[in-house]
PDB file of C-alpha atoms in Angstrom:
ATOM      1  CA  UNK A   1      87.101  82.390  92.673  1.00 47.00           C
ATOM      2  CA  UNK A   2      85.953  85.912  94.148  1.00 48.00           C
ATOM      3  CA  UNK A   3      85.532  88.973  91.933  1.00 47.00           C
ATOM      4  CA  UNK A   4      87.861  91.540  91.856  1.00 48.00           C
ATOM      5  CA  UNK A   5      86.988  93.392  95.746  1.00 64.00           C
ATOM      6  CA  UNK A   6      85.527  90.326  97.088  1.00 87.00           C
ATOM      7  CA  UNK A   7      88.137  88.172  99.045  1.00 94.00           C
ATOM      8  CA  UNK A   8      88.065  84.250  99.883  1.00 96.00           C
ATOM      9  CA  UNK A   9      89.724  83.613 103.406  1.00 97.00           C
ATOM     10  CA  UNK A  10      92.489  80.478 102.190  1.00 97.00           C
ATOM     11  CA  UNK A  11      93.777  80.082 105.500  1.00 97.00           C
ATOM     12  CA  UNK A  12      95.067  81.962 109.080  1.00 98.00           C
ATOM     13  CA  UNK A  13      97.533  80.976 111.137  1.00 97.00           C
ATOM     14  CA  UNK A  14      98.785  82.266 114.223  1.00 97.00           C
ATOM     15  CA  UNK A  15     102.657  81.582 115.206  1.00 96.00           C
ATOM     16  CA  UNK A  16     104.815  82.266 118.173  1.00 95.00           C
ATOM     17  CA  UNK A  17     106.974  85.161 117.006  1.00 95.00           C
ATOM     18  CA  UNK A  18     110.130  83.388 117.044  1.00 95.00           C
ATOM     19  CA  UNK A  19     112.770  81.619 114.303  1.00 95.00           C
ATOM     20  CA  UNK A  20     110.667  78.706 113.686  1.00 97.00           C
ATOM     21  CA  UNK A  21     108.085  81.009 112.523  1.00 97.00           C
ATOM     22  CA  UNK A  22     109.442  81.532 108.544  1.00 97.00           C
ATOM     23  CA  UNK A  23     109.861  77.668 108.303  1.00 97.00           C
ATOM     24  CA  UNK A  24     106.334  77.233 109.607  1.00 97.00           C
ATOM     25  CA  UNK A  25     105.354  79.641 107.526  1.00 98.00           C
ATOM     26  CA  UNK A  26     106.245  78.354 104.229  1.00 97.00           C
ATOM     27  CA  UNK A  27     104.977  74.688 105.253  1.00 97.00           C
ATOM     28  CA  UNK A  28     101.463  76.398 105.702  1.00 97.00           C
ATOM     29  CA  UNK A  29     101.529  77.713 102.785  1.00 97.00           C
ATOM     30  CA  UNK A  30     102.671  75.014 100.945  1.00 97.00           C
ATOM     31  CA  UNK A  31      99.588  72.847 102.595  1.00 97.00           C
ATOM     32  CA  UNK A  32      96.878  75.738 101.688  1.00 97.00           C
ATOM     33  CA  UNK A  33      97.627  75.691  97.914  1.00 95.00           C
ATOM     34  CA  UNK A  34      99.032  72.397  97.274  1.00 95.00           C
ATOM     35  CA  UNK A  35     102.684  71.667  95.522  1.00 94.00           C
ATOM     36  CA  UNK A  36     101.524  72.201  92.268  1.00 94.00           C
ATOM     37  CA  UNK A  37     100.000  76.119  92.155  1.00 95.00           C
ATOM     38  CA  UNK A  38     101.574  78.198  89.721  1.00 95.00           C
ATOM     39  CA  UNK A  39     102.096  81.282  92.601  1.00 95.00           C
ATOM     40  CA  UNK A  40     103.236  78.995  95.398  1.00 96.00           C
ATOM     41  CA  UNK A  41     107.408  80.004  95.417  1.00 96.00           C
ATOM     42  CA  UNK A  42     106.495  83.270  95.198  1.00 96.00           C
ATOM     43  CA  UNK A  43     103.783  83.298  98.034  1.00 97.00           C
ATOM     44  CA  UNK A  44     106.236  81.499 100.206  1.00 97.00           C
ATOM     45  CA  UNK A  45     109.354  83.474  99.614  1.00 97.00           C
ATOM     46  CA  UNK A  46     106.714  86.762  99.734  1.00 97.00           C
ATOM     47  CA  UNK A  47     105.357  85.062 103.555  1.00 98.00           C
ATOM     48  CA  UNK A  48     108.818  84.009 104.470  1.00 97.00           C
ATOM     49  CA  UNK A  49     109.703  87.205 104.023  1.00 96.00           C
ATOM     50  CA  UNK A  50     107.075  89.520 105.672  1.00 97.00           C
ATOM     51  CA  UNK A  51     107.373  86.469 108.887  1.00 97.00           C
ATOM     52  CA  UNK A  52     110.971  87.082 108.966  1.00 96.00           C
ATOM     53  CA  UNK A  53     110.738  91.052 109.526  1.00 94.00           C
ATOM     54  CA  UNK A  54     107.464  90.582 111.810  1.00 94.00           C
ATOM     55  CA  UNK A  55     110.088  88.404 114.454  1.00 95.00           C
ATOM     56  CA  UNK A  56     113.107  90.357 113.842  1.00 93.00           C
ATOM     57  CA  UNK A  57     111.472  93.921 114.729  1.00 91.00           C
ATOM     58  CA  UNK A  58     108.431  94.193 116.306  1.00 91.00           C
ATOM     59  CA  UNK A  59     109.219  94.983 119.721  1.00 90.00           C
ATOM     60  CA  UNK A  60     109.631  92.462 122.273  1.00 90.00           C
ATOM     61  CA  UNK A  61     107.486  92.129 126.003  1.00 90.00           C
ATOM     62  CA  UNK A  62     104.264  90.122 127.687  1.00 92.00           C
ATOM     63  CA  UNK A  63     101.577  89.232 125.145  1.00 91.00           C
ATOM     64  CA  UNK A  64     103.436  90.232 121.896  1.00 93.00           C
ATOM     65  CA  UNK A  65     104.718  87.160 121.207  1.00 95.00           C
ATOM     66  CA  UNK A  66     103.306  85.691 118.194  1.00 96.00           C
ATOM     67  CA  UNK A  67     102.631  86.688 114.267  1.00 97.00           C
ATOM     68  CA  UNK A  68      99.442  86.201 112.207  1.00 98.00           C
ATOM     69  CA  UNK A  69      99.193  85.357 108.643  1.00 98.00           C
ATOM     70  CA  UNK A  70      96.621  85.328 106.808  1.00 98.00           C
ATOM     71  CA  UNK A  71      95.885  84.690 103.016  1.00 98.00           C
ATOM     72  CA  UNK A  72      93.267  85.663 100.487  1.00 97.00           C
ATOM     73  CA  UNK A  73      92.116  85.215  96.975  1.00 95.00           C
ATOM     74  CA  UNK A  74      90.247  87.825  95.213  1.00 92.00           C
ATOM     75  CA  UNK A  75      89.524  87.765  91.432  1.00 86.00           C
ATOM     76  CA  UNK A  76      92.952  88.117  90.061  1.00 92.00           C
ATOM     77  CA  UNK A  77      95.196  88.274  93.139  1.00 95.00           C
ATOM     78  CA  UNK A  78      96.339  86.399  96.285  1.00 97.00           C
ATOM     79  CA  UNK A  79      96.745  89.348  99.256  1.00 97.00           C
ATOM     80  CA  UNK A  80      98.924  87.913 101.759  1.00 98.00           C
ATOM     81  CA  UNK A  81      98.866  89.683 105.322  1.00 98.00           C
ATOM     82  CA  UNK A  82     101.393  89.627 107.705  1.00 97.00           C
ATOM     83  CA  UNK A  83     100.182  91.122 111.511  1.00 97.00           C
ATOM     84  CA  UNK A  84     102.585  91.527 114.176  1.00 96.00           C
ATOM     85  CA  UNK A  85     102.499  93.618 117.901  1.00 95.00           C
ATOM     86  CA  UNK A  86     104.209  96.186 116.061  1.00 91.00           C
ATOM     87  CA  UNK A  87     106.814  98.342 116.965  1.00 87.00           C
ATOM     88  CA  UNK A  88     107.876 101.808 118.077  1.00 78.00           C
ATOM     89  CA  UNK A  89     110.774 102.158 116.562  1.00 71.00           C
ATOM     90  CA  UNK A  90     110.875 101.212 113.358  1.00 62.00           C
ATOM     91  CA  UNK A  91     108.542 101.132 110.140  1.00 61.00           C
ATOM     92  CA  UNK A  92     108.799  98.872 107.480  1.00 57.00           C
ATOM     93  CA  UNK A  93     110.315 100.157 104.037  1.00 46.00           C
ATOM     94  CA  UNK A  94     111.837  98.944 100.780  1.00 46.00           C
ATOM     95  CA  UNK A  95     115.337  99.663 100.038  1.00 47.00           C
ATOM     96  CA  UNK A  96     116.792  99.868  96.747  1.00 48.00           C
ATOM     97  CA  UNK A  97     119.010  96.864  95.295  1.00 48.00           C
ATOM     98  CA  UNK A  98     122.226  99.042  96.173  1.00 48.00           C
ATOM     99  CA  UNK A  99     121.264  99.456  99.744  1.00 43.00           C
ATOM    100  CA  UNK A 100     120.543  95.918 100.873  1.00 40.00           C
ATOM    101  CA  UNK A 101     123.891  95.370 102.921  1.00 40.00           C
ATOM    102  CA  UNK A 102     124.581  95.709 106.506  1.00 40.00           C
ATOM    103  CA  UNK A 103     127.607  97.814 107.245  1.00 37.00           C
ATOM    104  CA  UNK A 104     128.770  93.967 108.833  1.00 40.00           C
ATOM    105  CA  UNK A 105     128.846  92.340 105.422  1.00 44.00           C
ATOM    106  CA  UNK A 106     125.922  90.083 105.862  1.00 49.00           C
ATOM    107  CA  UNK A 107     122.806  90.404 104.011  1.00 53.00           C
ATOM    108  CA  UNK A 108     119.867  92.797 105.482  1.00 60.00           C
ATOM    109  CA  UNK A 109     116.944  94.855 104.110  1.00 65.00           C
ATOM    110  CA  UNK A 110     116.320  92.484 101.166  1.00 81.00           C
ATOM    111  CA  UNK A 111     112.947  91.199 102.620  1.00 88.00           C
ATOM    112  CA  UNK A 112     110.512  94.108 101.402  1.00 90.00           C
ATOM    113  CA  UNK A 113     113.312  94.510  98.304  1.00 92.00           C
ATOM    114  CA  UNK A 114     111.849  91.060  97.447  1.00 94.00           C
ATOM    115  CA  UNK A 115     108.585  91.801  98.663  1.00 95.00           C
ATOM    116  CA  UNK A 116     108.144  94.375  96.139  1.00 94.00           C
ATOM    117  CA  UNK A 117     110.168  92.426  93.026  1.00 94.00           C
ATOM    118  CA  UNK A 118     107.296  89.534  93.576  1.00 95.00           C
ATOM    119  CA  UNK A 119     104.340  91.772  94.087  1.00 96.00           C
ATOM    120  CA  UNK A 120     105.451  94.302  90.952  1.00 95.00           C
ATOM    121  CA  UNK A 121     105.347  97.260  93.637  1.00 95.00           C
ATOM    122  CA  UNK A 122     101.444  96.301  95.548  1.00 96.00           C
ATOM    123  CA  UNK A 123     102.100  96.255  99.171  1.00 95.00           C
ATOM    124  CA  UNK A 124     101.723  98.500 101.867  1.00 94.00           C
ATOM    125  CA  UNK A 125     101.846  98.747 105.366  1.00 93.00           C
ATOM    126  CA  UNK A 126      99.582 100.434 108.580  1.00 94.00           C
ATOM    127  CA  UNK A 127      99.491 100.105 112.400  1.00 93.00           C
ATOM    128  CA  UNK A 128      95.739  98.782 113.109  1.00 93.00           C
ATOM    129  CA  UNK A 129      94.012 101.640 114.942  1.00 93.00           C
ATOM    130  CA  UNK A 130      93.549 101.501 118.646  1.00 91.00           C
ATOM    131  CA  UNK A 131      96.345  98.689 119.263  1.00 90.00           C
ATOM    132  CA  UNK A 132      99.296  99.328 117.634  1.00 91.00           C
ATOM    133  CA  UNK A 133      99.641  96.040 115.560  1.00 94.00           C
ATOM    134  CA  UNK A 134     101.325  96.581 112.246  1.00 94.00           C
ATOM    135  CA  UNK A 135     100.091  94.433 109.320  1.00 96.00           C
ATOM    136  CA  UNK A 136     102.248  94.016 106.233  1.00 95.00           C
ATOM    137  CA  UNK A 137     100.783  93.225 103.083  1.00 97.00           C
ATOM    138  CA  UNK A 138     100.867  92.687  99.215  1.00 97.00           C
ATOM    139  CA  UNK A 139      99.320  91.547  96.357  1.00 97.00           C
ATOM    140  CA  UNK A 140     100.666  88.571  94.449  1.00 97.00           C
ATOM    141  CA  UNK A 141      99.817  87.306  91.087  1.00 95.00           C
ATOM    142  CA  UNK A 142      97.559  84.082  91.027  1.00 90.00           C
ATOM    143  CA  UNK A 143     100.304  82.667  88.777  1.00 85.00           C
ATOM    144  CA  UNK A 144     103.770  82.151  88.753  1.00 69.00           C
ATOM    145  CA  UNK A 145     106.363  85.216  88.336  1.00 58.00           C
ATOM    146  CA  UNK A 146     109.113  84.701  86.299  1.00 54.00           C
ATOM    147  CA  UNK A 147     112.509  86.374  87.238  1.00 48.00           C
ATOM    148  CA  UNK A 148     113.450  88.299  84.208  1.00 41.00           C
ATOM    149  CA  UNK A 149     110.077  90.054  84.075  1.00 49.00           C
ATOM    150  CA  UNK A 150     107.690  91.633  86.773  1.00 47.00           C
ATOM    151  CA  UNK A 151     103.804  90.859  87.102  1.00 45.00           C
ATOM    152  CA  UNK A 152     101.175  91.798  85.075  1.00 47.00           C
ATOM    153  CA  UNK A 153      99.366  94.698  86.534  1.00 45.00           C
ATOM    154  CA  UNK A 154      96.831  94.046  88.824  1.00 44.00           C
ATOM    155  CA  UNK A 155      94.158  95.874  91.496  1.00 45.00           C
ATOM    156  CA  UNK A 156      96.591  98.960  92.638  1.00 44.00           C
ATOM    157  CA  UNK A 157      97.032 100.222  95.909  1.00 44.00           C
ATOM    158  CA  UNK A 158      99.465 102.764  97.288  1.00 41.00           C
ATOM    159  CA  UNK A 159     102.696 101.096  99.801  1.00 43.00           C
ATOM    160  CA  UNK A 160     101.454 103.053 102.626  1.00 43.00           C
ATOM    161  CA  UNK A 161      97.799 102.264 102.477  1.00 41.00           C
ATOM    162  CA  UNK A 162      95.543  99.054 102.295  1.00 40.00           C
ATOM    163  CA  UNK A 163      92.869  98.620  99.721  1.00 39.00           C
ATOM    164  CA  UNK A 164      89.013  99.549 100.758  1.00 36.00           C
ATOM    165  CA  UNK A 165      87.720  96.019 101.066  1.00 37.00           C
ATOM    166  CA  UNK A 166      90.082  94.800 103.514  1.00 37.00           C
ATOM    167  CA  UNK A 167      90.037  94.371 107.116  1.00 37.00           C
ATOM    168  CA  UNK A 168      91.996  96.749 109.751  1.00 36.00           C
ATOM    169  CA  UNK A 169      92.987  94.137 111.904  1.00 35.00           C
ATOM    170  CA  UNK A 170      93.408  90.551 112.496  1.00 35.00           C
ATOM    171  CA  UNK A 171      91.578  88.269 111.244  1.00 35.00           C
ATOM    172  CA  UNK A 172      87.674  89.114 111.801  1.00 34.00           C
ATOM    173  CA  UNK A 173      87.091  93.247 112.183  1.00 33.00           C
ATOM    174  CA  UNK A 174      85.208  94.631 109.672  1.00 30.00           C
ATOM    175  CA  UNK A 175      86.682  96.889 107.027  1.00 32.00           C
ATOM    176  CA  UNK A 176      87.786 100.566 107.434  1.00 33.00           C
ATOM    177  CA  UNK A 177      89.691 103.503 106.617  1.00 31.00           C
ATOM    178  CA  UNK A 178      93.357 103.028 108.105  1.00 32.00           C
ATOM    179  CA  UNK A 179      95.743 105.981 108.549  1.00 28.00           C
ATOM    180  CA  UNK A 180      98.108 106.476 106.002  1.00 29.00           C
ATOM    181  CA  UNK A 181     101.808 106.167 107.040  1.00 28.00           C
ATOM    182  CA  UNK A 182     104.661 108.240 105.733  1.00 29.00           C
ATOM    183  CA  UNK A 183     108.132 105.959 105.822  1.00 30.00           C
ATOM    184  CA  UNK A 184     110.485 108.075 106.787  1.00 29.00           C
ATOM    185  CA  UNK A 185     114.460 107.467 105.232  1.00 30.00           C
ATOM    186  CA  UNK A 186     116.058 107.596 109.090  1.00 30.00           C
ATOM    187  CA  UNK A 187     113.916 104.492 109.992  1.00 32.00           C
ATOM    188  CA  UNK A 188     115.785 100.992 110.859  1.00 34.00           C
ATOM    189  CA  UNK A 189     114.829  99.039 107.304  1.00 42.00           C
ATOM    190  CA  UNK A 190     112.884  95.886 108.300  1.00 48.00           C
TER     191      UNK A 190
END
């Protein structure tokens, strides 16, 4: 296992950016750790998740269709990135459990509501300098999370920034400072 700000690469995968993508998703994820880890239904409800808001809003056209994910382990965390074209018009943000309802009556907004239940508030968001992707990511505990209570603390990082030792863009740049986002309350949720 890596120390605490060294990460081991557990697997990438690109997908087309369409609704196969969660179910893909959470088979990968399933074959990187194996049936039996302690974090894997969180991890794939945390993937399924961030998948499901990369092919619902990042904007559509040539060349932007597909989704990366990528996991890591570092010393007491799995940091599960979620990289999509991006989009103009909206930016990802958590809304509270008495906001999660579309006007419609179906369910909406929940993803980074769950998001942030599983990772006990360690994820964040930036657009990759230069390109305009937008990566999605949090921290998860190495073990499993039970319901009633939230994770033990681990490495901290704000919601709108990404931690020092990781990479800016998909899957192989080399690490640097990304700008930090403010969400503003107007935005579509995603």
């Amino acid at each position: 296992m890596a120390s605490g700000t060294d990460l081991v690469k557990v697997g990438i995968l690109k997908l087309p950016r369409d609704d196969r993508a969660p179910g893909l998703v959470r088979g990968e994820m399933r074959r990187w750790l194996g049936t039996e880890h302690p974090a894997l239904s969180g991890l794939v409800l945390a993937a399924s998740e961030l998948v499901t808001n990369a092919v619902r809003h990042a904007d559509a056209g040539h060349g932007r269709n597909w989704v990366i994910t990528a996991l890591h382990e570092g010393g007491h965390f799995l940091r599960l990135a979620v990289t999509d074209p991006g989009s103009a018009s909206s930016v990802p943000h958590r809304l509270s459990a008495g906001s999660v309802t579309e006007p419609s009556g179906g369910e909406g907004g929940r993803g980074l509501f769950i998001v942030n239940r599983l990772s006990g508030g360690r994820w964040g968001t930036y657009v990759v300098p230069g390109d305009g992707h937008r990566v999605v990511w949090c921290h998860l505990a190495p073990t499993a999370v039970e319901d009633e209570e939230p994770p033990a603390p681990l490495p901290a990082a704000s919601p709108t920034t990404r931690p020092a030792n990781m990479s800016s863009s998909p899957p192989s740049a080399s690490p640097g400072a990304a700008p930090r986002l403010a969400v503003p309350e107007a935005r579509r949720p995603r």
